[in-house]
mmCIF file of C-alpha atoms and ligand atoms in Angstrom:
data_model
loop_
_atom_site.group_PDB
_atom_site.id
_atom_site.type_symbol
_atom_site.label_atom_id
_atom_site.label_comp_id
_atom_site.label_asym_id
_atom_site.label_seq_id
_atom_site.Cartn_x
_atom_site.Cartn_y
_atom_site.Cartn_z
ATOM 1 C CA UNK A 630 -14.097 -16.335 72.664
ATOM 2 C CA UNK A 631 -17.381 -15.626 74.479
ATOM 3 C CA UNK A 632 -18.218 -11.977 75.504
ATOM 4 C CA UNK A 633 -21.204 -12.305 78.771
ATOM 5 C CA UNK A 634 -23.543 -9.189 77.472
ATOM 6 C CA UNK A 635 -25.436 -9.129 81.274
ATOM 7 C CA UNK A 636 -23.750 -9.914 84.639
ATOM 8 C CA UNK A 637 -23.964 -8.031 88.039
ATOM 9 C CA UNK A 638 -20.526 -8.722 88.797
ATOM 10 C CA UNK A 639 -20.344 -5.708 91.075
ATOM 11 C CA UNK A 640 -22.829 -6.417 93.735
ATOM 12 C CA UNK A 641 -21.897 -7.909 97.250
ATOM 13 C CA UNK A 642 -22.104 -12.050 96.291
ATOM 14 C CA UNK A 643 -18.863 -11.676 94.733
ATOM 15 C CA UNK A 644 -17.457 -10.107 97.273
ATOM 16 C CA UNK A 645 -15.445 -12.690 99.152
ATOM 17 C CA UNK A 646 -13.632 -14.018 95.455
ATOM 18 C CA UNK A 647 -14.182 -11.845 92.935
ATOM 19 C CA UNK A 648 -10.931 -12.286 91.198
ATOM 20 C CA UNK A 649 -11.024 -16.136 91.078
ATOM 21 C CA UNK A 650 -14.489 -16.209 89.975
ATOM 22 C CA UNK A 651 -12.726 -13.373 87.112
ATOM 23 C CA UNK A 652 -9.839 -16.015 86.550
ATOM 24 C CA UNK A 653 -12.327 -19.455 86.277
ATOM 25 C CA UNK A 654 -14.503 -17.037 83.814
ATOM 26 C CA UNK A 655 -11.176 -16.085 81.730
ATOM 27 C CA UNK A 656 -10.515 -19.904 81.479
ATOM 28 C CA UNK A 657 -13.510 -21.024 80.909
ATOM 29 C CA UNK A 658 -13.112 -18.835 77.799
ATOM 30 C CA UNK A 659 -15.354 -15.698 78.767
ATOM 31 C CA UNK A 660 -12.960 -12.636 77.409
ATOM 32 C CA UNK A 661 -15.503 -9.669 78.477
ATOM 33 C CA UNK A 662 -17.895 -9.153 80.444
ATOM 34 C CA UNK A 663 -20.878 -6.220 80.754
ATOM 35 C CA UNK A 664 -21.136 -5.311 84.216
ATOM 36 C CA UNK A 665 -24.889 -3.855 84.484
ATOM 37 C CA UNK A 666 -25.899 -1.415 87.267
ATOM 38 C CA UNK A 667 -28.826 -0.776 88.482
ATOM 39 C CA UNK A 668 -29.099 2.090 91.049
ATOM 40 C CA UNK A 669 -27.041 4.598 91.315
ATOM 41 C CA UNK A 670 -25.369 4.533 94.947
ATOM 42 C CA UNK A 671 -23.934 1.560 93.541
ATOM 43 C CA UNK A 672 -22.240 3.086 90.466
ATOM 44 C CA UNK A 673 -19.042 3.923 92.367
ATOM 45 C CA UNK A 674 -18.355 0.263 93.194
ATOM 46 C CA UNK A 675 -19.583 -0.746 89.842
ATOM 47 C CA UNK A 676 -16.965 1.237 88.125
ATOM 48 C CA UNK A 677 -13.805 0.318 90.443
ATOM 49 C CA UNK A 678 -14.527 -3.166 89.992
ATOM 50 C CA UNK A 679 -14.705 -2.807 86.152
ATOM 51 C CA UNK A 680 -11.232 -1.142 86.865
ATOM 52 C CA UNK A 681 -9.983 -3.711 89.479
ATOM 53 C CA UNK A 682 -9.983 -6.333 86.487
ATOM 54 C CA UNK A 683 -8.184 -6.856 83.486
ATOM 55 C CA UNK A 684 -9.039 -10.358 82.722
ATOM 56 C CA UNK A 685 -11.408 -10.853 81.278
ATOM 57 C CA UNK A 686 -12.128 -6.717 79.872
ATOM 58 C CA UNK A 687 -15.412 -5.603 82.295
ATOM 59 C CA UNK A 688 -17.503 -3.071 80.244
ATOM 60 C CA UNK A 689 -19.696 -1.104 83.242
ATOM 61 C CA UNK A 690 -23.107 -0.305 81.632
ATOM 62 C CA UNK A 691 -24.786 2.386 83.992
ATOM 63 C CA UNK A 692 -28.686 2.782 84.398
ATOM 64 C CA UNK A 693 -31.518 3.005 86.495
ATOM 65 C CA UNK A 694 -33.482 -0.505 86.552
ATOM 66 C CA UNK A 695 -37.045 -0.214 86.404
ATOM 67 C CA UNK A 696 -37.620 -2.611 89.419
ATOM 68 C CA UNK A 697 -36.106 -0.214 91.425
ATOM 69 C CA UNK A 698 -38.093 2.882 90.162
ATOM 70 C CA UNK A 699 -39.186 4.037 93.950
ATOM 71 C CA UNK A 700 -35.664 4.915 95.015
ATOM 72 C CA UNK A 701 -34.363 6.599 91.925
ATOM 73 C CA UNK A 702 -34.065 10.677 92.053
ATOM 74 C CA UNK A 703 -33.850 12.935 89.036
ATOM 75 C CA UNK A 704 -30.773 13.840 90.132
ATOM 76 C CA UNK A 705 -29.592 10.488 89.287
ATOM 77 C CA UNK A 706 -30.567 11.157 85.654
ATOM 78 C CA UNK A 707 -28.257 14.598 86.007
ATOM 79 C CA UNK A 708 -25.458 11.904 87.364
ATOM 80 C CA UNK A 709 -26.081 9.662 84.141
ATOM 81 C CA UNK A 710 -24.986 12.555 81.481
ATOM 82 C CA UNK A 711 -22.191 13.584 83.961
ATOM 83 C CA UNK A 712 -21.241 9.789 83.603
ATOM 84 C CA UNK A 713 -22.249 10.011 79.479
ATOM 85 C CA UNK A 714 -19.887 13.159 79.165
ATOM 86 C CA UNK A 715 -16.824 11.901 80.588
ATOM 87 C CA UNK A 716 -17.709 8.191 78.833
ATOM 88 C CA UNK A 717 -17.412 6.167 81.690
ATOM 89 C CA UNK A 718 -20.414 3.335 80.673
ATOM 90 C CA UNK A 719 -20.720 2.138 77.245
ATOM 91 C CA UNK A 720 -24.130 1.646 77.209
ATOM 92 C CA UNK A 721 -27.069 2.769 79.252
ATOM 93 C CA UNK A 722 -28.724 -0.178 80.869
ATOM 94 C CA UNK A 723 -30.163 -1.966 82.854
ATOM 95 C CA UNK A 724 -33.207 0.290 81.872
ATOM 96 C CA UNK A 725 -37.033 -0.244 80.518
ATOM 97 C CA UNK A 726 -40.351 -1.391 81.994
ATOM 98 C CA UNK A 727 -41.722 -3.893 84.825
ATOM 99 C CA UNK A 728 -45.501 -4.589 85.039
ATOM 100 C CA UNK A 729 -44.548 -7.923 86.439
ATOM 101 C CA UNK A 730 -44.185 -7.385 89.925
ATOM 102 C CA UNK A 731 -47.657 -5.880 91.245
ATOM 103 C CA UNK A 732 -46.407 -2.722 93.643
ATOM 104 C CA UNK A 733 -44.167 -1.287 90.411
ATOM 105 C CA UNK A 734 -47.245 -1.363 88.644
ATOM 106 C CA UNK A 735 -49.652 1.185 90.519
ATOM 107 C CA UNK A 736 -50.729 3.932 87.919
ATOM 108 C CA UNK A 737 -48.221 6.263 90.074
ATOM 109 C CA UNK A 738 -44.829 4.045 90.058
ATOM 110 C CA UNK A 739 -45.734 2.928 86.227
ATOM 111 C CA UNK A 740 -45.950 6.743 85.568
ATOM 112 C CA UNK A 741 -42.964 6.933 86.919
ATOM 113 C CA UNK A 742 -40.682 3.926 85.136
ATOM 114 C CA UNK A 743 -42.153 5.343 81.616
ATOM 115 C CA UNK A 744 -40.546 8.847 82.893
ATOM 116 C CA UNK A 745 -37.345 7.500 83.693
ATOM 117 C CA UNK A 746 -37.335 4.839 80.766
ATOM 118 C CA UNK A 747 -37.954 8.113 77.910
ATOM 119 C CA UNK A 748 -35.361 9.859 80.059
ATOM 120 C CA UNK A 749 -32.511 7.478 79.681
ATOM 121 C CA UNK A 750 -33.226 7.275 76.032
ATOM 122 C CA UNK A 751 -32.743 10.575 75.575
ATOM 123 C CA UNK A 752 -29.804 10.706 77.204
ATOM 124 C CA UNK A 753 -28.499 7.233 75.178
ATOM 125 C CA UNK A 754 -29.512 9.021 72.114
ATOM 126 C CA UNK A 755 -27.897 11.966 72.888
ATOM 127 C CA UNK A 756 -24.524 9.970 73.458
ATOM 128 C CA UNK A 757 -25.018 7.596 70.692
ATOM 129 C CA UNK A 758 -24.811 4.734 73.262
ATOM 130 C CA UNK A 759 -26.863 1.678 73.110
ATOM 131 C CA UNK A 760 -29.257 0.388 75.756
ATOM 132 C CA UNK A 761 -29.786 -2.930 77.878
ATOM 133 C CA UNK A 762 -33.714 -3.080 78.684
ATOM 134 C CA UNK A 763 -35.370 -4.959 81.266
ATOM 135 C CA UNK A 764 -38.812 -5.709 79.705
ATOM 136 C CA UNK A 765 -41.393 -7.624 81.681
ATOM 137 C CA UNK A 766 -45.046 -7.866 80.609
ATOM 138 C CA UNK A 767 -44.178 -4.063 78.910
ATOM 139 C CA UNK A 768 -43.317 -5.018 75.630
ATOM 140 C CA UNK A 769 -46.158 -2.941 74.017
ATOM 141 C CA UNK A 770 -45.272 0.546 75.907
ATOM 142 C CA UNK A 771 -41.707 -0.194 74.917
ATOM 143 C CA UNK A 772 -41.995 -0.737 71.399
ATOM 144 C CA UNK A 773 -44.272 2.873 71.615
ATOM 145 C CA UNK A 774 -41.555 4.911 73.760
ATOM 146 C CA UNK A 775 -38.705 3.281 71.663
ATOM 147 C CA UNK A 776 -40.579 5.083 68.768
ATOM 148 C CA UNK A 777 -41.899 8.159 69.919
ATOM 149 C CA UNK A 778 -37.892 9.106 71.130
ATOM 150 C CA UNK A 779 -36.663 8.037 67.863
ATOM 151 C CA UNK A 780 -33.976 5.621 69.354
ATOM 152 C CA UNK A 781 -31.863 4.233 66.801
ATOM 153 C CA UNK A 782 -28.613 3.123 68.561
ATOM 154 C CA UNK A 783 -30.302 -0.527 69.444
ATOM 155 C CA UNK A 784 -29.080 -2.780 72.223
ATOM 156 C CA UNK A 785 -29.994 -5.724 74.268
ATOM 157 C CA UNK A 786 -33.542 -6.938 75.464
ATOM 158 C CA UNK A 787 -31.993 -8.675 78.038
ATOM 159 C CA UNK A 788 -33.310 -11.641 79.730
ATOM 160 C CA UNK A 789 -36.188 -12.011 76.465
ATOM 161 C CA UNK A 790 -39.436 -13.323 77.709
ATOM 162 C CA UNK A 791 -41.775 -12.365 74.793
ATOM 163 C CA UNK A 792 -43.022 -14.645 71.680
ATOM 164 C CA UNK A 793 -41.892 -14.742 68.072
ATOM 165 C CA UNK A 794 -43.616 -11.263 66.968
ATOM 166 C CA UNK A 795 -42.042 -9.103 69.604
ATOM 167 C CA UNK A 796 -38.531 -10.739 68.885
ATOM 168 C CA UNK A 797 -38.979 -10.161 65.111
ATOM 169 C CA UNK A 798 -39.989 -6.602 65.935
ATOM 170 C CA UNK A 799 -37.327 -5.775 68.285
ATOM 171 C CA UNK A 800 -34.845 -7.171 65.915
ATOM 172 C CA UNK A 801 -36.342 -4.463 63.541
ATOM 173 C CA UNK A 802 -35.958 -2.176 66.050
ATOM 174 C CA UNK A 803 -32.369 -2.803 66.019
ATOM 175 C CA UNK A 804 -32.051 -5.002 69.216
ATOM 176 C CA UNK A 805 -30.159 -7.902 70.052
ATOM 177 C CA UNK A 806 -32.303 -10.915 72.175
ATOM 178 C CA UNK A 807 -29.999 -11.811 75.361
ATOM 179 C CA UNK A 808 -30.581 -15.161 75.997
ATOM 180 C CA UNK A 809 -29.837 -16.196 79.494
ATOM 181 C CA UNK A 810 -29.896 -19.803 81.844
ATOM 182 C CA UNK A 811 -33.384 -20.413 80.808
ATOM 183 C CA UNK A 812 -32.226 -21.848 77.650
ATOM 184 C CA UNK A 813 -30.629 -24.511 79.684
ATOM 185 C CA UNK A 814 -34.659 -25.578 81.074
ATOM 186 C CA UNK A 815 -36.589 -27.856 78.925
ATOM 187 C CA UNK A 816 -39.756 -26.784 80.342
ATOM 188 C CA UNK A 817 -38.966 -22.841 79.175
ATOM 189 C CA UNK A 818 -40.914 -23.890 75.319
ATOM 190 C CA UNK A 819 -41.786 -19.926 74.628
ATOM 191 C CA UNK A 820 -37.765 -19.547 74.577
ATOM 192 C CA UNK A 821 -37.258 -22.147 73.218
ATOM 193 C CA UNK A 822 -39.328 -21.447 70.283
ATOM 194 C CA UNK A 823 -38.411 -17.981 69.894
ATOM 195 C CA UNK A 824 -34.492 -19.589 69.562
ATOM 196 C CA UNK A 825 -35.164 -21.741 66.874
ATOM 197 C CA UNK A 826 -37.648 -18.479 64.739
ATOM 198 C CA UNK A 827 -35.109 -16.230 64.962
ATOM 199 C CA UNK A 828 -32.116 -15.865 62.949
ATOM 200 C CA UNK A 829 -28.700 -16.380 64.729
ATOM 201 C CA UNK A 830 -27.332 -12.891 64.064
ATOM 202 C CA UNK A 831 -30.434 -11.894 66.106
ATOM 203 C CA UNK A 832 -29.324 -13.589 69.494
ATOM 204 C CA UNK A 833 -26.381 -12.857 72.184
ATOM 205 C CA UNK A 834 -26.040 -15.078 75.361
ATOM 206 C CA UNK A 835 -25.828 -14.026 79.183
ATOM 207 C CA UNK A 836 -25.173 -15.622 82.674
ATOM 208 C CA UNK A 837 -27.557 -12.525 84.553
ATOM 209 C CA UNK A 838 -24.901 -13.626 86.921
ATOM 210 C CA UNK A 839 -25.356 -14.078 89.988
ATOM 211 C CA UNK A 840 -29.270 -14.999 89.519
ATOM 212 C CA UNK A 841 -30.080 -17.194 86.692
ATOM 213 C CA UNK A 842 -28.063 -20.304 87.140
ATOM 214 C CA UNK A 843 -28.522 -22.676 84.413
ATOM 215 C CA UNK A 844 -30.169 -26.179 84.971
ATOM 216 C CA UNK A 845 -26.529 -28.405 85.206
ATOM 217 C CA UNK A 846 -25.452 -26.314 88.146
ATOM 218 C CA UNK A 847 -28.453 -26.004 90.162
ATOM 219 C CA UNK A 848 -28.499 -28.056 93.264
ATOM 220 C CA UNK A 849 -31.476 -28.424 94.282
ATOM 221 C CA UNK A 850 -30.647 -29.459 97.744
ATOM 222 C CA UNK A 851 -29.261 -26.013 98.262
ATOM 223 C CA UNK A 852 -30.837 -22.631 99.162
ATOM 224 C CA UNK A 853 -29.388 -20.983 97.125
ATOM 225 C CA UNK A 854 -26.728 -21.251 94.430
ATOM 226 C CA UNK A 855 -24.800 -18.483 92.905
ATOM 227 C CA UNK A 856 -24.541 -18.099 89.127
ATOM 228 C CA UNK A 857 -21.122 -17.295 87.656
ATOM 229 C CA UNK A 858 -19.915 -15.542 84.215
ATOM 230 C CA UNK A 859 -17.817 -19.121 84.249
ATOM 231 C CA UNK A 860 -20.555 -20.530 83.123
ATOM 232 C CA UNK A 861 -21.805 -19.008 80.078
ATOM 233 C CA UNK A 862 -20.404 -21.978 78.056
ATOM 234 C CA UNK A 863 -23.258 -23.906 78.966
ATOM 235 C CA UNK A 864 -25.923 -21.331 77.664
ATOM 236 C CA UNK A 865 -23.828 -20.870 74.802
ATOM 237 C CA UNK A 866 -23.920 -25.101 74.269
ATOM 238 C CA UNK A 867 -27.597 -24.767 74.819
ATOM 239 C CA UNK A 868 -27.625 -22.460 72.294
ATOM 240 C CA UNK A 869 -25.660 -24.063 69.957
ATOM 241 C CA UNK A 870 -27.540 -27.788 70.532
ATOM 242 C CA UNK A 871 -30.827 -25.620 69.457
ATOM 243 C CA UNK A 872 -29.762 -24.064 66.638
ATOM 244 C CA UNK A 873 -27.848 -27.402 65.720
ATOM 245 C CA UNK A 874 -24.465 -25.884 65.285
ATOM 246 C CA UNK A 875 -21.256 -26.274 67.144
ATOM 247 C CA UNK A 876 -19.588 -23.768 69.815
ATOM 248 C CA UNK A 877 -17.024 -23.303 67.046
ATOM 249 C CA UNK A 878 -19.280 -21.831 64.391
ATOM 250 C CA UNK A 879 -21.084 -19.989 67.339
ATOM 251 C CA UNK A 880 -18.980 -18.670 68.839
ATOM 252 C CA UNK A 881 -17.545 -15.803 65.740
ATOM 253 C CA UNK A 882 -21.141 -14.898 64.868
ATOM 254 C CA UNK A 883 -22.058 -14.579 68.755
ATOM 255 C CA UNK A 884 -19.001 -12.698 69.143
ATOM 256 C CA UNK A 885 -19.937 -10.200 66.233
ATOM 257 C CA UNK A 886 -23.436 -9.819 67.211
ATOM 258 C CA UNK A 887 -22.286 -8.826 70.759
ATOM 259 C CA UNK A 888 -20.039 -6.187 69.394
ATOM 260 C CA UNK A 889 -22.798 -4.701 67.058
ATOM 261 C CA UNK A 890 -25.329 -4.472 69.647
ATOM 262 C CA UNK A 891 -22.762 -2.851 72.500
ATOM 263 C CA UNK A 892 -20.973 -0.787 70.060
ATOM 264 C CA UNK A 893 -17.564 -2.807 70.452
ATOM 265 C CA UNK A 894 -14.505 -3.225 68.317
ATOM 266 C CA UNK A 895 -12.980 -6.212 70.541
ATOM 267 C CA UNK A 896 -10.635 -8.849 69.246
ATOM 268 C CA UNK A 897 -10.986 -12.037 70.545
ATOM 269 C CA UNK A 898 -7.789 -13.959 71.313
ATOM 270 C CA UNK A 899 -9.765 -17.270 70.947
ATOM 271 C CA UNK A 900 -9.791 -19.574 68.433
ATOM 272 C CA UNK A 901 -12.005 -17.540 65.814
HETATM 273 ZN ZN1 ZN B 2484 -29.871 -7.871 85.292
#
């Protein structure tokens, strides 16, 4: 009944148990999951573990992610339509602009993201695919490249870290807001108050698996500890508590609005 619209179920933390982590996230109710890439050497693997499992349905998004902008090539934007022509992704993501972390943000590497940002627009456009941004401290120079290329086939902001007037304007734009574990932190009020603005056909959840985890599974005695797709239930209960509704009445519209914004025609087998 609950489809996880950002996870980076490909990379090497999953490694060792990959399909049990797939199995507890199939019980746990989680029926897809988008697999987001973010360079392309890792594509390959990406796409063979979006193969490897049937349950729940993996939908690999491929992109180049902004934080990464000093290793990407233009002739991993020639890969992208290669990928776009024989309609391997179904969506373009994760893509968009970083002026959060200080060395992506020299004049010369900015440049650079807003090159490859229009570029993967385009090439969305051109395949009528939607897009999963990555916006950090951008919002502005989106909103103005999302114009200028005409992009209509909306998406996910994933991870949304803005106030009320760039969520109502994204949602003009056509754009779902991903709400991830921060949901689950009291102290995150901007989020909080951006939940409770914006209408519910506006939102879609996500783990950001495995970063992210959400506040009743940190351990805070640990080093680190790994986020799962299993747990999207408890952003999705978050979600719920705020918008005082319960996971039953959630979870159709959340369902719906996931499927709109990725371009889906899932069924659920759950109990919608
Ligand atoms: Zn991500």
């Amino acid at each position: 009944m609950w489809i996880d619209t950002h996870c980076h179920f490909d990379v090497a933390e999953f490694d060792p148990d990959r399909d049990l982590v797939a199995q507890q996230a199939w019980s746990a109710g989680v029926q897809a999951i988008a697999v987001i890439a973010y360079l392309a050497e890792y594509w390959p693997q990406l796409l063979s573990v979006c193969k490897s499992i049937k349950q729940p349905t993996l939908l690999p998004v491929l992109g180049l992610h902004p934080c990464y902008i000093a290793q990407h090539q233009t002739e991993h934007l020639e890969q992208l339509e290669v990928c776009l022509q024989q309609n391997q992704c179904i969506a373009v993501g994760e893509i968009g602009l970083d002026t959060y972390i200080a060395d992506i943000k020299q004049p010369e590497l900015y440049q650079k993201q807003q090159c490859f940002f229009a570029a993967q627009l385009d090439l969305a456009k051109q395949y009528a695919k939607p897009v999963v941004l990555h916006v950090r401290k951008a919002h502005a120079d989106v909103f103005k490249i999302l114009r200028q290329h005409e992009f209509n086939e909306g998406g996910i902001i994933h991870a949304f870290s803005g106030g009320i007037e760039e969520a109502k304007m994204y949602a003009k734009l056509g754009f779902k807001l991903g709400i991830g574990g921060s949901l689950t932190y009291e102290q995150a009020k901007r989020l909080h108050n951006v939940v409770a603005a914006m209408p519910i056909e506006s939102l879609v959840i996500e783990t950001d698996a495995p970063d992210m985890i959400p506040q009743p599974y940190r351990n805070p005695n640990a080093h680190y500890t790994r986020n799962s797709p299993a747990y999207l239930p408890c952003i999705a209960q978050a979600l719920a508590t705020s918008k005082q509704m319960t996971l039953e009445q959630l979870a159709p519209i959340l369902w719906q609005n996931s499927c709109q914004a990725l371009h889906l025609s899932l069924q659920s087998n759950g109990f919608i």
